[in-house]
Amino acid sequence: MSAHKIIIAIDGFSSCGKSTLAKELAAKLGYSYIDSGAMYRAITLYFLRNQVDYSDPLHVLDAIANISLSFVFNEQTGRSDMHLNDEDVEPYIRDMIISEKVSEVAAIREVRAFAVAQQKRMGRKKAIVMDGRDIGTTVFPDAELKIFMTADPEVRVMRRFKEMYATNHNITIDEVRHNLELRDYIDTTREESPLRQAPDAIMLNNSSLTREEQLEIVLEWVKDRATNPQHVKPTS
Ligand code: CDP
């Protein structure tokens, strides 16, 4: 039986390791990896730099008309970097100043319509792993494999703290905890495509799994979906 190229949708709360898993899966399978959160972060950077009043949908639409987003492969890191209007914005979009505002920006209907339309286009040829909050529910409701990731809140706080502390020694654990709680709250309660587990998504709690263990588990699921497309449950 031949292996089909599939779409892998990974959703879940902030800092539960979605991007680590997604990158490793994509590398192993020779698929593209798309970090949909980076797109919302880049849009937030543009709004902050240009003082866009994002409570006004007309200002939002005007601003969006001036934004072009692309992922550009970086030979040195072997990863794709987020470019905003041809500028590599990877060095800025993970800063706390962006994390503090990104969920408000990502809750705006016009912002989501803009990002989701591009994400859908990226999946036309399949062979893609995309992580985010609404990938299995809205962007790719027909994805062959949907994973909903979670991890214990304190595990998530410490993982993100260590990551941010590496480049910013002023960051505190409380700041990180507050930001994760705030983003999870906004992401799960917003009106536009809130973070939800799709009915046909498999739950993966990785609190006590190593990277290698979680990759091994998910590769089995991929093998199953890629060789037996009939195992995919219909979404409706
Ligand atoms: O920090 P973390 O890696 O967990 O988050 P991210 O994937 O970089 O996403 C940053 C923020 O963008 C999230 O907290 C959401 O508010 C928003 N987002 C979204 O609304 N939909 C997506 N598909 C991806 C991210």
Coordinates of C-alpha atoms and ligand atoms in Angstrom, one line a residue, residues 11-16 18-19 35-38 40-41 93-94 99 102-104 106-107 112 119 131-135 139 160 163 179-180 183-184 186-187 190 193, ligand 1:
D11 CA -3.6 22.6 17.8
G12 CA -3.4 23.3 21.5
F13 CA -2.7 25.7 24.3
S14 CA 0.2 28.1 24.5
S15 CA 3.7 26.6 25.1
C16 CA 2.7 22.9 25.1
K18 CA 3.4 22.1 19.3
S19 CA 6.1 23.7 17.3
D35 CA 4.0 28.1 12.2
S36 CA 0.6 29.8 11.9
G37 CA 1.2 31.7 15.2
A38 CA 4.2 33.4 13.6
Y40 CA -0.4 36.5 13.9
R41 CA 2.8 37.6 15.7
I93 CA 8.1 38.3 17.1
R94 CA 8.8 36.1 20.1
S99 CA 3.1 38.0 23.3
V102 CA -1.0 38.9 19.9
S103 CA -4.1 37.2 21.3
E104 CA -6.1 40.4 21.1
A106 CA -5.7 37.3 16.6
A107 CA -9.2 37.6 17.9
R112 CA -8.2 35.9 10.9
Q119 CA -2.9 29.2 5.4
D131 CA 0.4 24.2 14.2
G132 CA -1.8 26.8 15.8
R133 CA -5.2 27.1 17.5
D134 CA -7.8 26.6 14.7
I135 CA -5.9 24.4 12.2
V139 CA -8.1 26.0 8.4
R160 CA 8.4 28.8 28.0
E163 CA 13.1 29.4 26.3
N179 CA 1.0 35.7 29.8
L180 CA 0.2 32.0 29.1
R183 CA -3.6 34.0 26.0
D184 CA -5.2 30.7 26.8
I186 CA -8.5 34.9 25.1
D187 CA -7.9 32.1 22.7
R190 CA -13.0 34.6 21.5
S193 CA -12.7 30.2 15.7
Ligands
CDP1 O1 3.5 31.0 22.2 P1 3.0 29.9 21.4 O2 4.0 29.2 20.6 O3 2.2 29.0 22.2 O4 1.9 30.6 20.5 P2 1.9 30.9 19.0 O5 1.7 29.6 18.2 O6 3.2 31.6 18.6 O7 0.7 31.8 18.8 C1 0.6 33.1 19.3 C2 -0.8 33.5 19.4 O8 -1.4 33.7 18.1 C3 -1.8 32.6 20.2 O9 -1.8 32.8 21.6 C4 -3.1 32.9 19.5 O10 -3.7 34.1 20.1 C5 -2.8 33.3 18.1 N1 -3.0 32.2 17.1 C6 -4.2 32.0 16.7 O11 -5.2 32.7 17.1 N2 -4.5 31.0 15.7 C7 -3.5 30.3 15.3 N3 -3.8 29.4 14.3 C8 -2.2 30.4 15.8 C9 -1.9 31.4 16.7

